[in-house]
Amino acid sequence: MEEKDIEAVSATCMASFLRSVADTLSEEGISTFSKIAASNAFLDRMKGDNLILVSEKNGKIEGVIELKEGRHVAMFFISPEQQKKGIGRELLSSALNHAKVETVTVSASLSSIPAYEKYGFECEGEAAESAGLVYQPMEIKLNKVMHATSA
C-alpha cells in the first residue's frame, strides 16, 4: 500500500465491514472499528511494523490485508462487489509469505470464520469481545498454508 491508497483502502474496509459485520455488533463495536479503519489510523500503522498489501485493478482498490508485526492478520477486507473472485486468497497468500513466525493468528469477526476456515485457519479458544468488537481467535500453521492456498 502506498500513501495515495489510504483513502480508498479505508473506504473498502468500511464498505465490507458495514455489509458483513456491523449488524452483528453494538454501537461501541462499530465506533471502535471505524477508528481502526480510519485513514489516519492506517497511515500510523503503515509507518510502523505492519505490512499492508492491496489488490488493485484498473487503478481501483479491490481488497486489503494487513499483517501486524509479521505474525497477526489485523485487517482483511475485499470490496463487497469483488468478493468470491480469488482476491482474498491471493492477498492472504502474499501476506503469509512475509510472516516472521510459524503460526499466524487472526481475531476473526464471527461472520468471517467460514472464510478463514477455507483458507486453513482453525479456531483457537473461545470467542471474546474487546471494545465492542466480537471475535474468534484463529490461527494457521504455515506448513499447512500450501494445502490451503492451492485448494
XYZ file of N, CA, C and O in Angstrom:
604
model
N 0.841 -1.179 0.000
C 0.000 0.000 0.000
C 0.886 1.242 0.000
O 1.898 1.276 0.679
N 0.479 2.204 -0.759
C 1.164 3.493 -0.776
C 0.252 4.525 -0.123
O -0.959 4.314 -0.024
N 0.839 5.641 0.308
C 0.031 6.667 0.975
C -1.146 7.119 0.118
O -2.222 7.395 0.636
N -0.982 7.146 -1.189
C -2.066 7.585 -2.073
C -3.277 6.643 -2.011
O -4.375 7.004 -2.407
N -3.065 5.411 -1.529
C -4.128 4.408 -1.465
C -4.955 4.473 -0.185
O -5.983 3.797 -0.078
N -4.513 5.244 0.793
C -5.114 5.173 2.134
C -6.610 5.452 2.131
O -7.379 4.714 2.756
N -7.057 6.488 1.456
C -8.497 6.806 1.459
C -9.311 5.653 0.859
O -10.350 5.261 1.393
N -8.839 5.104 -0.248
C -9.551 4.006 -0.909
C -9.525 2.745 -0.057
O -10.520 2.009 0.021
N -8.415 2.483 0.609
C -8.317 1.318 1.492
C -9.296 1.467 2.656
O -10.030 0.531 2.986
N -9.328 2.632 3.262
C -10.260 2.885 4.358
C -11.705 2.692 3.896
O -12.506 2.032 4.572
N -12.035 3.216 2.730
C -13.393 3.090 2.190
C -13.742 1.634 1.897
O -14.867 1.181 2.169
N -12.787 0.861 1.368
C -13.006 -0.559 1.079
C -13.300 -1.315 2.371
O -14.236 -2.119 2.435
N -12.493 -1.069 3.397
C -12.700 -1.738 4.689
C -14.067 -1.395 5.265
O -14.793 -2.284 5.737
N -14.429 -0.128 5.226
C -15.711 0.286 5.800
C -16.887 -0.303 5.020
O -17.864 -0.770 5.616
N -16.811 -0.311 3.691
C -17.908 -0.856 2.880
C -18.119 -2.337 3.184
O -19.257 -2.797 3.380
N -17.035 -3.087 3.254
C -17.131 -4.516 3.526
C -17.614 -4.763 4.955
O -18.475 -5.610 5.198
N -17.075 -4.008 5.905
C -17.480 -4.118 7.308
C -18.968 -3.826 7.476
O -19.692 -4.580 8.134
N -19.428 -2.737 6.878
C -20.842 -2.355 7.021
C -21.760 -3.408 6.406
O -22.842 -3.661 6.921
N -21.308 -4.039 5.354
C -22.129 -5.048 4.686
C -22.145 -6.380 5.433
O -23.164 -7.063 5.473
N -21.009 -6.772 6.007
C -20.877 -8.131 6.536
C -20.804 -8.262 8.053
O -21.081 -9.328 8.576
N -20.393 -7.206 8.743
C -20.095 -7.355 10.169
C -20.904 -6.418 11.058
O -21.350 -6.810 12.137
N -21.106 -5.180 10.634
C -21.647 -4.140 11.503
C -22.955 -4.528 12.189
O -23.146 -4.232 13.373
N -23.846 -5.200 11.471
C -25.149 -5.512 12.072
C -25.068 -6.574 13.165
O -26.036 -6.841 13.853
N -23.882 -7.165 13.376
C -23.706 -8.141 14.445
C -23.086 -7.508 15.694
O -22.893 -8.193 16.694
N -22.772 -6.217 15.626
C -22.057 -5.551 16.713
C -22.871 -4.443 17.355
O -23.813 -3.924 16.768
N -22.419 -4.040 18.539
C -23.011 -2.904 19.242
C -22.507 -1.603 18.616
O -21.580 -1.597 17.807
N -23.110 -0.497 19.036
C -22.631 0.826 18.582
C -21.163 1.016 18.952
O -20.396 1.584 18.196
N -20.777 0.521 20.136
C -19.383 0.638 20.566
C -18.461 -0.091 19.589
O -17.413 0.430 19.202
N -18.856 -1.291 19.172
C -18.046 -2.058 18.236
C -17.902 -1.364 16.896
O -16.814 -1.326 16.310
N -18.996 -0.805 16.406
C -18.966 -0.078 15.129
C -18.060 1.143 15.237
O -17.249 1.412 14.348
N -18.165 1.852 16.351
C -17.320 3.026 16.574
C -15.847 2.640 16.665
O -14.982 3.288 16.065
N -15.561 1.562 17.387
C -14.172 1.082 17.518
C -13.606 0.740 16.147
O -12.500 1.154 15.795
N -14.372 -0.021 15.364
C -13.877 -0.410 14.040
C -13.666 0.820 13.159
O -12.671 0.902 12.431
N -14.585 1.763 13.215
C -14.466 2.976 12.395
C -13.162 3.703 12.684
O -12.528 4.242 11.766
N -12.740 3.703 13.937
C -11.475 4.356 14.307
C -10.280 3.564 13.767
O -9.308 4.139 13.280
N -10.357 2.231 13.840
C -9.268 1.378 13.353
C -9.127 1.496 11.833
O -8.027 1.465 11.296
N -10.261 1.640 11.144
C -10.260 1.689 9.679
C -10.105 3.104 9.123
O -10.073 3.282 7.909
N -9.991 4.085 9.991
C -9.850 5.472 9.537
C -8.516 5.664 8.817
O -7.519 4.999 9.116
N -8.510 6.579 7.870
C -7.309 6.834 7.069
C -6.091 7.149 7.929
O -5.005 6.612 7.689
N -6.263 8.003 8.952
C -5.116 8.377 9.785
C -4.588 7.183 10.575
O -3.388 7.062 10.803
N -5.461 6.236 10.953
C -5.022 5.036 11.668
C -4.210 4.134 10.735
O -3.177 3.584 11.135
N -4.658 3.994 9.488
C -3.884 3.221 8.512
C -2.510 3.856 8.302
O -1.500 3.153 8.238
N -2.477 5.161 8.186
C -1.214 5.857 7.966
C -0.250 5.591 9.117
O 0.923 5.278 8.891
N -0.746 5.671 10.354
C 0.102 5.404 11.519
C 0.651 3.981 11.495
O 1.832 3.752 11.743
N -0.224 3.010 11.194
C 0.214 1.615 11.187
C 1.163 1.334 10.027
O 2.078 0.524 10.142
N 0.951 2.007 8.917
C 1.805 1.832 7.748
C 3.243 2.253 8.075
O 4.197 1.663 7.563
N 3.387 3.239 8.940
C 4.707 3.740 9.314
C 5.364 2.857 10.368
O 6.543 3.008 10.655
N 4.600 1.930 10.955
C 5.142 1.025 11.960
C 5.586 -0.278 11.327
O 5.973 -0.333 10.159
N 5.501 -1.366 12.111
C 5.968 -2.673 11.654
C 4.817 -3.497 11.079
O 4.704 -4.693 11.330
N 3.935 -2.851 10.355
C 2.814 -3.555 9.737
C 2.976 -3.542 8.227
O 3.264 -2.505 7.639
N 2.774 -4.710 7.637
C 2.784 -4.831 6.182
C 1.341 -4.704 5.715
O 0.475 -5.445 6.191
N 1.075 -3.781 4.827
C -0.275 -3.605 4.299
C -0.207 -3.778 2.789
O 0.470 -3.020 2.094
N -0.893 -4.808 2.305
C -0.920 -5.117 0.878
C -2.307 -4.835 0.325
O -3.309 -5.031 1.016
N -2.356 -4.404 -0.927
C -3.641 -4.163 -1.578
C -3.716 -4.936 -2.891
O -2.701 -5.278 -3.490
N -4.936 -5.212 -3.286
C -5.210 -5.740 -4.621
C -5.834 -4.592 -5.387
O -6.792 -3.967 -4.922
N -5.276 -4.317 -6.555
C -5.720 -3.168 -7.333
C -5.949 -3.612 -8.773
O -5.165 -4.385 -9.324
N -7.039 -3.143 -9.354
C -7.316 -3.441 -10.754
C -7.815 -2.166 -11.417
O -8.744 -1.527 -10.927
N -7.195 -1.810 -12.509
C -7.552 -0.582 -13.235
C -7.555 0.632 -12.312
O -8.435 1.484 -12.388
N -6.572 0.681 -11.409
C -6.438 1.831 -10.517
C -7.411 1.856 -9.354
O -7.434 2.813 -8.588
N -8.231 0.810 -9.200
C -9.221 0.775 -8.120
C -8.840 -0.308 -7.111
O -8.556 -1.436 -7.479
N -8.855 0.059 -5.826
C -8.544 -0.890 -4.756
C -9.687 -1.895 -4.633
O -10.847 -1.515 -4.489
N -9.351 -3.188 -4.714
C -10.353 -4.253 -4.603
C -10.308 -4.956 -3.255
O -11.283 -5.574 -2.843
N -9.157 -4.898 -2.597
C -9.020 -5.584 -1.319
C -7.762 -5.145 -0.606
O -6.872 -4.532 -1.196
N -7.715 -5.475 0.697
C -6.578 -5.102 1.533
C -6.362 -6.176 2.587
O -7.317 -6.804 3.051
N -5.100 -6.385 2.932
C -4.746 -7.238 4.062
C -3.607 -6.562 4.812
O -2.714 -5.972 4.212
N -3.680 -6.626 6.131
C -2.654 -6.035 6.983
C -2.073 -7.139 7.859
O -2.806 -7.845 8.547
N -0.770 -7.288 7.802
C -0.066 -8.261 8.629
C 0.712 -7.488 9.682
O 1.663 -6.772 9.369
N 0.283 -7.630 10.927
C 0.870 -6.885 12.036
C 2.088 -7.634 12.575
O 1.987 -8.807 12.933
N 3.216 -6.950 12.593
C 4.463 -7.467 13.145
C 4.848 -8.831 12.563
O 5.494 -9.638 13.222
N 4.380 -9.131 11.353
C 4.726 -10.389 10.712
C 4.112 -11.613 11.348
O 4.535 -12.735 11.091
N 3.060 -11.403 12.189
C 2.526 -12.546 12.936
C 1.008 -12.581 13.075
O 0.439 -13.574 13.493
N 0.312 -11.470 12.754
C -1.124 -11.392 13.018
C -1.842 -10.651 11.882
O -1.452 -9.538 11.533
N -2.875 -11.294 11.328
C -3.687 -10.631 10.306
C -4.607 -9.658 11.039
O -5.464 -10.074 11.825
N -4.388 -8.369 10.814
C -5.127 -7.347 11.558
C -6.339 -6.817 10.781
O -7.368 -6.530 11.360
N -6.214 -6.666 9.490
C -7.320 -6.188 8.646
C -7.277 -7.018 7.366
O -6.219 -7.196 6.777
N -8.458 -7.488 6.955
C -8.515 -8.312 5.740
C -9.909 -8.128 5.165
O -10.876 -8.699 5.650
N -10.005 -7.289 4.147
C -11.293 -6.960 3.555
C -11.206 -6.900 2.043
O -10.223 -6.407 1.492
N -12.241 -7.388 1.415
C -12.380 -7.334 -0.036
C -13.637 -6.511 -0.327
O -14.649 -6.659 0.361
N -13.580 -5.652 -1.353
C -14.773 -4.880 -1.739
C -15.951 -5.826 -1.899
O -15.801 -6.892 -2.505
N -17.122 -5.446 -1.386
C -18.284 -6.345 -1.484
C -18.541 -6.841 -2.907
O -18.827 -8.024 -3.109
N -18.382 -5.980 -3.904
C -18.666 -6.392 -5.289
C -17.556 -7.255 -5.894
O -17.719 -7.816 -6.973
N -16.425 -7.394 -5.199
C -15.308 -8.178 -5.717
C -15.085 -9.495 -4.955
O -14.132 -10.215 -5.226
N -15.960 -9.785 -4.013
C -15.783 -10.995 -3.210
C -16.042 -12.255 -4.038
O -16.748 -12.225 -5.036
N -15.451 -13.342 -3.587
C -15.586 -14.676 -4.207
C -14.977 -14.741 -5.610
O -15.448 -15.462 -6.471
N -13.915 -13.948 -5.830
C -13.211 -13.955 -7.118
C -11.740 -14.339 -6.955
O -10.956 -14.170 -7.881
N -11.359 -14.827 -5.771
C -9.981 -15.251 -5.545
C -9.046 -14.164 -5.043
O -7.874 -14.425 -4.781
N -9.544 -12.947 -4.896
C -8.708 -11.832 -4.454
C -8.212 -12.064 -3.030
O -7.041 -11.851 -2.720
N -9.100 -12.516 -2.158
C -8.726 -12.764 -0.771
C -7.651 -13.828 -0.654
O -6.679 -13.675 0.086
N -7.801 -14.905 -1.401
C -6.822 -15.995 -1.368
C -5.448 -15.480 -1.825
O -4.427 -15.801 -1.225
N -5.424 -14.664 -2.873
C -4.157 -14.105 -3.359
C -3.521 -13.173 -2.331
O -2.316 -13.236 -2.092
N -4.341 -12.305 -1.733
C -3.812 -11.377 -0.731
C -3.272 -12.131 0.480
O -2.186 -11.825 0.976
N -4.032 -13.109 0.962
C -3.593 -13.868 2.131
C -2.297 -14.619 1.834
O -1.357 -14.596 2.631
N -2.230 -15.262 0.698
C -1.021 -15.983 0.320
C 0.181 -15.041 0.271
O 1.258 -15.364 0.793
N 0.002 -13.877 -0.325
C 1.092 -12.891 -0.393
C 1.515 -12.435 0.995
O 2.709 -12.350 1.289
N 0.546 -12.151 1.854
C 0.860 -11.685 3.207
C 1.593 -12.768 3.998
O 2.576 -12.489 4.696
N 1.126 -14.019 3.884
C 1.746 -15.100 4.650
C 3.180 -15.365 4.196
O 3.996 -15.853 4.978
N 3.504 -15.006 2.966
C 4.892 -15.115 2.509
C 5.823 -14.194 3.289
O 7.031 -14.380 3.285
N 5.262 -13.185 3.948
C 6.046 -12.220 4.729
C 6.007 -12.511 6.222
O 6.557 -11.747 7.013
N 5.340 -13.597 6.624
C 5.231 -13.925 8.050
C 6.610 -14.171 8.642
O 7.493 -14.723 7.991
N 6.774 -13.747 9.893
C 8.041 -13.910 10.600
C 7.966 -15.033 11.629
O 8.919 -15.262 12.367
N 6.821 -15.698 11.708
C 6.607 -16.767 12.683
C 5.994 -17.970 11.977
O 5.513 -17.855 10.845
N 5.985 -19.106 12.650
C 5.424 -20.322 12.054
C 3.901 -20.360 12.160
O 3.232 -20.958 11.321
N 3.355 -19.710 13.201
C 1.905 -19.695 13.406
C 1.403 -18.263 13.317
O 1.811 -17.411 14.104
N 0.530 -17.993 12.350
C -0.051 -16.663 12.169
C -1.454 -16.689 12.754
O -2.207 -17.646 12.563
N -1.799 -15.619 13.467
C -3.094 -15.534 14.135
C -3.992 -14.491 13.479
O -3.524 -13.635 12.724
N -5.281 -14.569 13.806
C -6.258 -13.568 13.391
C -7.358 -13.537 14.443
O -7.662 -14.566 15.060
N -7.908 -12.375 14.684
C -9.091 -12.224 15.529
C -10.257 -12.035 14.566
O -10.580 -10.915 14.172
N -10.863 -13.140 14.166
C -11.864 -13.132 13.095
C -13.229 -12.678 13.596
O -13.689 -13.133 14.641
N -13.869 -11.805 12.818
C -15.267 -11.490 13.133
C -16.047 -12.797 12.987
O -15.666 -13.679 12.203
N -17.120 -12.931 13.739
C -17.852 -14.200 13.728
C -18.363 -14.549 12.335
O -18.366 -15.713 11.951
N -18.735 -13.536 11.561
C -19.251 -13.800 10.212
C -18.159 -14.235 9.236
O -18.452 -14.788 8.185
N -16.894 -14.009 9.589
C -15.802 -14.369 8.672
C -15.156 -15.721 8.992
O -14.269 -16.165 8.260
N -15.594 -16.382 10.045
C -14.990 -17.666 10.430
C -14.995 -18.664 9.275
O -13.955 -19.266 8.982
N -16.127 -18.875 8.560
C -16.104 -19.851 7.461
C -15.065 -19.519 6.385
O -14.417 -20.431 5.854
N -14.885 -18.253 6.077
C -13.889 -17.868 5.068
C -12.486 -18.208 5.559
O -11.686 -18.794 4.814
N -12.183 -17.875 6.803
C -10.851 -18.192 7.329
C -10.631 -19.700 7.385
O -9.529 -20.181 7.128
N -11.667 -20.465 7.704
C -11.533 -21.923 7.723
C -11.200 -22.449 6.328
O -10.379 -23.357 6.185
N -11.808 -21.868 5.297
C -11.485 -22.278 3.916
C -10.015 -22.030 3.600
O -9.415 -22.768 2.828
N -9.456 -20.975 4.189
C -8.049 -20.647 3.953
C -7.106 -21.508 4.792
O -5.895 -21.390 4.659
N -7.652 -22.328 5.706
C -6.811 -23.208 6.507
C -6.636 -22.798 7.957
O -5.920 -23.457 8.709
N -7.276 -21.713 8.376
C -7.208 -21.297 9.781
C -8.093 -22.211 10.622
O -9.095 -22.742 10.132
N -7.729 -22.366 11.886
C -8.515 -23.148 12.823
C -8.826 -22.304 14.047
O -7.994 -21.483 14.472
N -10.013 -22.509 14.625
C -10.395 -21.786 15.844
C -9.463 -22.192 16.971
O -9.097 -23.356 17.095
N -9.106 -21.225 17.763
C -8.202 -21.448 18.889
C -8.787 -20.721 20.102
O -8.711 -19.511 20.186
N -9.429 -21.479 21.003
C -10.018 -20.851 22.176
C -11.436 -20.383 21.911
O -12.049 -20.710 20.896
N -11.928 -19.588 22.841
C -13.318 -19.130 22.812
C -13.429 -17.742 22.177
O -12.485 -16.952 22.223
N -14.612 -17.460 21.623
C -14.897 -16.114 21.114
C -14.798 -15.131 22.275
O -15.069 -15.477 23.433
N -14.409 -13.913 21.976
C -14.217 -12.895 23.003
C -14.686 -11.538 22.462
O -15.084 -11.422 21.300
N -14.627 -10.532 23.316
C -15.026 -9.180 22.930
C -14.019 -8.180 23.474
O -13.528 -8.324 24.589
N -13.711 -7.180 22.668
C -12.821 -6.101 23.075
C -13.341 -4.807 22.472
O -13.492 -4.713 21.253
N -13.641 -3.840 23.311
C -14.135 -2.530 22.866
C -15.326 -2.673 21.912
O -15.449 -1.943 20.946
N -16.185 -3.657 22.193
C -17.385 -3.850 21.388
C -17.182 -4.725 20.158
O -18.141 -5.063 19.474
N -15.939 -5.098 19.859
C -15.669 -5.976 18.720
C -15.688 -7.431 19.197
O -14.930 -7.799 20.096
N -16.561 -8.230 18.618
C -16.666 -9.638 18.969
C -15.842 -10.425 17.953
O -15.979 -10.227 16.747
N -14.989 -11.322 18.443
C -14.086 -12.024 17.539
C -13.794 -13.439 18.031
O -13.939 -13.755 19.201
N -13.376 -14.261 17.084
C -12.951 -15.626 17.357
C -11.449 -15.715 17.090
O -11.025 -15.504 15.956
N -10.637 -16.019 18.111
C -9.215 -16.226 17.840
C -9.031 -17.446 16.930
O -9.643 -18.488 17.153
N -8.219 -17.279 15.909
C -7.935 -18.360 14.967
C -6.446 -18.321 14.639
O -5.790 -17.293 14.851
N -5.944 -19.434 14.123
C -4.534 -19.472 13.735
C -4.335 -20.432 12.576
O -5.165 -21.302 12.317
N -3.228 -20.223 11.901
C -2.828 -21.119 10.818
C -1.357 -21.429 10.997
O -0.547 -20.537 11.289
N -1.030 -22.702 10.873
C 0.369 -23.133 10.897
C 0.865 -23.036 9.458
O 0.242 -23.573 8.548
N 1.963 -22.363 9.253
C 2.407 -22.089 7.889
C 2.777 -23.327 7.099
O 2.703 -23.309 5.884
N 3.084 -24.422 7.742
C 3.348 -25.633 6.974
C 2.067 -26.187 6.361
O 2.105 -27.021 5.484
N 0.886 -25.668 6.801
C -0.394 -26.072 6.217
C -0.831 -25.135 5.094
O -1.764 -25.422 4.381
N -0.165 -24.016 4.975
C -0.597 -22.994 4.020
C -0.619 -23.509 2.593
O -1.516 -23.193 1.825
N 0.331 -24.316 2.228
C 0.384 -24.795 0.851
C -0.909 -25.537 0.490
O -1.425 -25.401 -0.598
N -1.450 -26.298 1.443
C -2.699 -27.009 1.179
C -3.856 -26.023 1.069
O -4.706 -26.156 0.212
N -3.861 -24.996 1.939
C -4.973 -24.036 1.958
C -4.980 -23.148 0.718
O -6.034 -22.876 0.156
N -3.822 -22.708 0.275
C -3.794 -21.774 -0.843
C -3.914 -22.463 -2.180
O -4.238 -21.827 -3.171
N -3.693 -23.763 -2.227
C -3.814 -24.448 -3.512
C -5.187 -25.090 -3.700
O -5.494 -25.588 -4.755
N -6.003 -25.049 -2.661
C -7.330 -25.689 -2.725
C -8.281 -24.909 -3.602
O -8.136 -23.768 -3.866
